[in-house]
Short mmCIF file of C-alpha atoms and ligand atoms in Angstrom, two decimals:
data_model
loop_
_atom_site.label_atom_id
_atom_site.label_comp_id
_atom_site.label_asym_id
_atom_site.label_seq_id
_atom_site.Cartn_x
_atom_site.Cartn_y
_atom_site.Cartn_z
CA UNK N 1 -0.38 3.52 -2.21
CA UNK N 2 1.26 4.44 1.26
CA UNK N 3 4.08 5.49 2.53
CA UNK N 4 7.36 3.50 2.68
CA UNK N 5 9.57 3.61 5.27
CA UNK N 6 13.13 2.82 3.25
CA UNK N 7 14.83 0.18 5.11
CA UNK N 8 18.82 0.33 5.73
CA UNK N 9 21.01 -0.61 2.81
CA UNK N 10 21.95 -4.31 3.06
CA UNK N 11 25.33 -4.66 4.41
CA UNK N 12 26.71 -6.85 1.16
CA UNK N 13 25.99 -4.05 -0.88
CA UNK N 14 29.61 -2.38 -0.12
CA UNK N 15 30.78 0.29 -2.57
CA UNK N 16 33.46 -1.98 -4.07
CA UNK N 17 30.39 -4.44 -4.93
CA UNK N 18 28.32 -1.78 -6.53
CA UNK N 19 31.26 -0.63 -8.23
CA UNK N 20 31.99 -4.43 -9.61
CA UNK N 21 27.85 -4.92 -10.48
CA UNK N 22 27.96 -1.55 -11.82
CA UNK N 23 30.71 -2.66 -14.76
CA UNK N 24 28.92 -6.34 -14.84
CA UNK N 25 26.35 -4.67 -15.86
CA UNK N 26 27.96 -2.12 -18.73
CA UNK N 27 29.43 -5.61 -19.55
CA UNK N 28 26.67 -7.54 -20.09
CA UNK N 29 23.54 -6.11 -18.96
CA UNK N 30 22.69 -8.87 -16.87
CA UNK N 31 19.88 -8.61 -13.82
CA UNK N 32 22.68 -7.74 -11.57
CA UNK N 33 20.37 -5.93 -9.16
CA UNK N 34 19.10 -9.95 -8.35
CA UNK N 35 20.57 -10.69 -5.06
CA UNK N 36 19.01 -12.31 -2.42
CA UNK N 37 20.17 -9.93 -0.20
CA UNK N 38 18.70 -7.22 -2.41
CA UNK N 39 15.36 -8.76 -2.78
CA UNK N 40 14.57 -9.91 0.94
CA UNK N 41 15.54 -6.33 2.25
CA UNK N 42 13.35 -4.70 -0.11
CA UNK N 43 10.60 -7.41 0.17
CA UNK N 44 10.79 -6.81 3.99
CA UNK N 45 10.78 -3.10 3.31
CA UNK N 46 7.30 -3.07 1.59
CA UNK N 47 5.30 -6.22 4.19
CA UNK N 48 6.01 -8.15 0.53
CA UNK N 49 3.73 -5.34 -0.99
CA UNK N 50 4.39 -3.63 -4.43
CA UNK N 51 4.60 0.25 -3.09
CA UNK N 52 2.74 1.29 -6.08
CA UNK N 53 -0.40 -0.70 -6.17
CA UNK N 54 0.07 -2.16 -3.10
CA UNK N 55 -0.33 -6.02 -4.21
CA UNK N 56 1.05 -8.73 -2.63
CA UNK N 57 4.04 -9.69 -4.46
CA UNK N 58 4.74 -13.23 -2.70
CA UNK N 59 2.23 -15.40 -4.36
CA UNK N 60 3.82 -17.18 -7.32
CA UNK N 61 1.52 -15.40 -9.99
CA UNK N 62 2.83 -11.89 -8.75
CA UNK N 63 6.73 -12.63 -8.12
CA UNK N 64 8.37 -9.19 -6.95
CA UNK N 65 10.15 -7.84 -9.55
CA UNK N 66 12.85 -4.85 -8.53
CA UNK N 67 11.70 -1.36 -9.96
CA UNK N 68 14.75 1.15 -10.71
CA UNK N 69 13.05 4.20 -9.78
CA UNK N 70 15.71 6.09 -12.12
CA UNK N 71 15.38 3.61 -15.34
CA UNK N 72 18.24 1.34 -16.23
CA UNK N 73 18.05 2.67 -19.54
CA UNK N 74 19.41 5.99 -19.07
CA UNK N 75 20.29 5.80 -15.36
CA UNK N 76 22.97 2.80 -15.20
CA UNK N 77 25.24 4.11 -12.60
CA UNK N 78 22.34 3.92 -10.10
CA UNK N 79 21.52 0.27 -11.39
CA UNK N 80 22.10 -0.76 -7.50
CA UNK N 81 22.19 1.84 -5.84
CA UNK N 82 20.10 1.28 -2.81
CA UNK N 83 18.03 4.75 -2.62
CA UNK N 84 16.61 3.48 -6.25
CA UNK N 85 15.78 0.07 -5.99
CA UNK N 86 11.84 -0.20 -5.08
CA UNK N 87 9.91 -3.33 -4.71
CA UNK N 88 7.07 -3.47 -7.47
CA UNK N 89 4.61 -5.91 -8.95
CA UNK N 90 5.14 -7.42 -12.29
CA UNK N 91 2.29 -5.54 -13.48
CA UNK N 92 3.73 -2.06 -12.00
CA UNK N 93 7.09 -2.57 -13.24
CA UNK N 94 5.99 -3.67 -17.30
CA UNK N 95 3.79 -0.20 -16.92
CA UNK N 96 6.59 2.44 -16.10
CA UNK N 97 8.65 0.50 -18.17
CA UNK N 98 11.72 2.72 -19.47
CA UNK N 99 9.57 5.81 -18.55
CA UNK N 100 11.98 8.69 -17.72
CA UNK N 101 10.95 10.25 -14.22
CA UNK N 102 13.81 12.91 -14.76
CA UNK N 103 13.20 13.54 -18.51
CA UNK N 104 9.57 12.93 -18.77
CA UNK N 105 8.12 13.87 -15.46
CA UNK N 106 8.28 13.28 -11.90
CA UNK N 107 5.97 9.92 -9.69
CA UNK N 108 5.41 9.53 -6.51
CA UNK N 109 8.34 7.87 -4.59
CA UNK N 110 6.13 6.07 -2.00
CA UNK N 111 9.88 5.64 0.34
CA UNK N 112 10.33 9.90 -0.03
CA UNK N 113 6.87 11.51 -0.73
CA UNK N 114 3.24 10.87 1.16
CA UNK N 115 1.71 9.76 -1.25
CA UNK N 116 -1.65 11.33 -0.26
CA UNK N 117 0.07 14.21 -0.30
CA UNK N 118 0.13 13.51 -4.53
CA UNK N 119 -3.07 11.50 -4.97
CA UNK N 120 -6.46 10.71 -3.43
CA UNK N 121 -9.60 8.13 -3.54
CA UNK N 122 -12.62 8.73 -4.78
CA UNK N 123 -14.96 5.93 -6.08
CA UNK N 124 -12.19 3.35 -5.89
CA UNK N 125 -10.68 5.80 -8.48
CA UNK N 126 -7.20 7.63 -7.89
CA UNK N 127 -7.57 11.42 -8.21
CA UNK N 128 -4.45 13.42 -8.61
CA UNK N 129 -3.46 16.36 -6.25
CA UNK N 130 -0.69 17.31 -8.16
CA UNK N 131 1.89 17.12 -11.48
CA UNK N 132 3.65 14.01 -10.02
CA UNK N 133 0.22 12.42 -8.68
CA UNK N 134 -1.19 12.67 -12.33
CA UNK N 135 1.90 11.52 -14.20
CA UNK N 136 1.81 8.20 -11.38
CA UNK N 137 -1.74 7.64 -12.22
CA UNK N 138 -1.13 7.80 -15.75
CA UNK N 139 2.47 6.01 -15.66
CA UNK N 140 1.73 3.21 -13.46
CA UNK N 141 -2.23 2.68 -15.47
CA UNK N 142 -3.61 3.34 -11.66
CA UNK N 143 -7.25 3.44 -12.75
CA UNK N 144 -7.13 0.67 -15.36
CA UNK N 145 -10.57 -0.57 -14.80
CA UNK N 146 -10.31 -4.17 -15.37
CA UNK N 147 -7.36 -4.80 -12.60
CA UNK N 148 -7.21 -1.93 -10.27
CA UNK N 149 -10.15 -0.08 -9.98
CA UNK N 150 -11.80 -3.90 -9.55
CA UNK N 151 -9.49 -5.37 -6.69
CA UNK N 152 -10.47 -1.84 -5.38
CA UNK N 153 -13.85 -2.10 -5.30
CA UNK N 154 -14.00 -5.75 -4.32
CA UNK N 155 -12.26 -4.56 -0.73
CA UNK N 156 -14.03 -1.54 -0.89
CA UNK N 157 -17.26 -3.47 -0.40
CA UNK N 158 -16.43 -6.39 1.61
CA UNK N 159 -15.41 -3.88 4.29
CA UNK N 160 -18.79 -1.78 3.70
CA UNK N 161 -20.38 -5.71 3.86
CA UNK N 162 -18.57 -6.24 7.49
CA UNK N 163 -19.37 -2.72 8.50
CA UNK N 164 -23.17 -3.34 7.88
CA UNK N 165 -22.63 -6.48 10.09
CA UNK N 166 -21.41 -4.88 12.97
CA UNK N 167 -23.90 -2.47 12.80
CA UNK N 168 -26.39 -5.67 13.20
CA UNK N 169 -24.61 -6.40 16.55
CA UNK N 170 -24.64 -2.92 17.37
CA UNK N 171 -28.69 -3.05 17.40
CA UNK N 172 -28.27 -6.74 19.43
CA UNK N 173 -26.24 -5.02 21.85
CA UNK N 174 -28.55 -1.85 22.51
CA UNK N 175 -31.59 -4.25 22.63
CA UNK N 176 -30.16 -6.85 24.78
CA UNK N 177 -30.89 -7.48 28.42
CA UNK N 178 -27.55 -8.75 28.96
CA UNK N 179 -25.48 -6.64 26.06
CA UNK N 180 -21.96 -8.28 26.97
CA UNK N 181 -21.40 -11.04 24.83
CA UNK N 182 -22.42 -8.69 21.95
CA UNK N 183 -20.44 -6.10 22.41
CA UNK N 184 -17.31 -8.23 22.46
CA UNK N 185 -18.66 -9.33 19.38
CA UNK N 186 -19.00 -5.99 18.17
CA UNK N 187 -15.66 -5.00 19.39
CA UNK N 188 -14.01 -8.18 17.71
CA UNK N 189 -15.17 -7.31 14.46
CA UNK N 190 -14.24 -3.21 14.63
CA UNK N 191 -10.69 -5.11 15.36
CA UNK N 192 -11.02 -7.39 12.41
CA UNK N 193 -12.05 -4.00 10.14
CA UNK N 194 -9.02 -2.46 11.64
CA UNK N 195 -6.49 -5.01 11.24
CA UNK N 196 -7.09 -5.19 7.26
CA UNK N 197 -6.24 -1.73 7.64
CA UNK N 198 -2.36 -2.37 8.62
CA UNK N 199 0.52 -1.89 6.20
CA UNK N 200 1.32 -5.68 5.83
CA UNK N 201 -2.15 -5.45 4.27
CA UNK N 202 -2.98 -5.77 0.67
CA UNK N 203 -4.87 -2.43 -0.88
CA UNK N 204 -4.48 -0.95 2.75
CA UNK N 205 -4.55 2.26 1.60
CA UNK N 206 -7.93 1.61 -0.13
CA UNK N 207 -9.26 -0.71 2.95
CA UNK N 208 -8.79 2.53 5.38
CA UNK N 209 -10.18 5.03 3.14
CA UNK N 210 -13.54 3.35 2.92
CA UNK N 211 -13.18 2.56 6.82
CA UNK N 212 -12.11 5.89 7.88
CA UNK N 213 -14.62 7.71 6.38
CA UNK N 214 -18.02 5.33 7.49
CA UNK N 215 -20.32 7.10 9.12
CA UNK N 216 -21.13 3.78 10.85
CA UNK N 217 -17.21 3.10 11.44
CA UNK N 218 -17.66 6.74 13.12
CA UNK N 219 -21.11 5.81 15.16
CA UNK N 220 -19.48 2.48 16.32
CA UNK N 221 -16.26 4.01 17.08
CA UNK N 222 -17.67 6.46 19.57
CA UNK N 223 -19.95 3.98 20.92
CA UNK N 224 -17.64 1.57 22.18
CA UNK N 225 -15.05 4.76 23.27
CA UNK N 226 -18.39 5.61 25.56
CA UNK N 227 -18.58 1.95 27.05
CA UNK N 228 -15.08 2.02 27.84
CA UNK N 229 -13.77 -0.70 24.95
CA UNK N 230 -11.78 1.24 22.94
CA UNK N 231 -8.35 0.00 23.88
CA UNK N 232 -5.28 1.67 23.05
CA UNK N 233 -4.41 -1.17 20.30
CA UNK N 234 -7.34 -0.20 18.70
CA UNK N 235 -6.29 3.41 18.95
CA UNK N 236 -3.00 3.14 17.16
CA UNK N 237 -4.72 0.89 14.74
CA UNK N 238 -7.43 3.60 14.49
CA UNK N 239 -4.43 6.40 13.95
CA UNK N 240 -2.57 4.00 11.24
CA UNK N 241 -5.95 3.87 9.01
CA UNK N 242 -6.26 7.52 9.15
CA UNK N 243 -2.74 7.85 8.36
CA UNK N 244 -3.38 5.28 5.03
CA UNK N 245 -6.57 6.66 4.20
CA UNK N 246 -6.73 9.01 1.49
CA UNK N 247 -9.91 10.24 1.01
CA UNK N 248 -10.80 13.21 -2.08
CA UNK N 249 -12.14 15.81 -0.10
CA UNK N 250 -14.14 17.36 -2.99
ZN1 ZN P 1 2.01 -2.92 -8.49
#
């Protein structure tokens, strides 16, 4: 999970039409929340990310489905209201269901809390760091083993794969005679790590956790800072992994 940055309310989404959806849906509860207007912003909002378990929601197995972060159930007057609609997974949304977060207990709110302020990573397993991280773990199923704490793992480990790779080239370039070719290798693929890293990334959060906290990541890192090819893309790339990463510090 990382942090959302809630985009604008679309501009069809007057007060007069949330007033008329509003009654549509005391009417009939029809999907009335199922714009197009409604769905691209928020789709846009998230990089086409749930902004709970951070899947990609654009694939035709995992259509985005819109998440009422105050349920429908007991919450109807904020059925469109922009500041509670929230991009989610299919998977995501069937979990937290009707659930309550007013009468049964507070999640994280990925578009107004930091989410590592609420939760951490620790063995491709979500810790919590408080009462809202723990009811979001145990809401949203967060550590179900067969779906999350896999898809986890499986980036987890291609990243530790890639890192042991560019600690190969690191070795080629310190024992080459003529170490150029490389160290643009080796640079390349600390970009490559990086870039999986980015918010329009799948499991980002996850991907810069493991990254962040390599001790070869760190070695390599300085390295190429010392030989002058740390460039300030990979910098701000460098700052948004830290930002993502959520690492359990005990
Ligand atoms: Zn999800």
């Amino acid at each position: 999970m990382i942090r959302v940055s809630r985009a604008p309310s679309p501009a069809e989404l007057t007060q007069q039409v949330q007033t008329e959806l509003i009654a549509e849906f005391a009417r009939s509860e029809a999907s009335v929340w199922n714009k197009d207007y409604i769905r691209s912003t928020l789709m846009a909002m998230s990089h086409s990310k749930c902004v709970y378990c951070e899947a990609i929601v654009n694939e035709e197995s995992k259509y985005m489905e819109v998440d009422h972060f105050l349920c429908k159930s007991n919450h109807a007057h904020l059925v469109v209201d922009w500041f509670n609609l929230l991009p989610s997974c299919k998977r995501c949304n069937v979990q937290k269901g009707g659930y309550d977060v007013i009468a049964e207990g507070d999640i994280v709110d990925p578009t107004r809390a930091n989410p590592k302020d609420h939760l951490c990573l620790k063995n491709y397993r979500f810790k919590h760091l408080s009462t809202e991280g723990e009811n979001t773990i145990e809401v949203l199923d967060l550590n179900n083993s067969l779906r999350m704490t896999k898809v986890r793992f499986e980036i987890g480990e291609s990243i530790n794969e890639r890192l042991l790779d560019a600690d190969t080239i690191y070795r080629q370039v310190l024992g080459a005679v003529r170490p150029m070719r490389p160290l643009r290798r080796l640079t390349r693929t600390i970009e490559g790590l990086l870039d999986e890293c980015g918010p329009t990334r799948e499991y980002s959060a996850t991907a810069s956790t493991i990254l962040t906290g390599s001790d070869i990541y760190i070695k390599l890192k300085a390295y190429l800072e010392a030989q002058g090819q740390w460039t300030i893309t990979m910098g701000i790339a460098h700052a948004v992994a830290v930002d993502a990463a959520m690492p359990c510090t005990n």
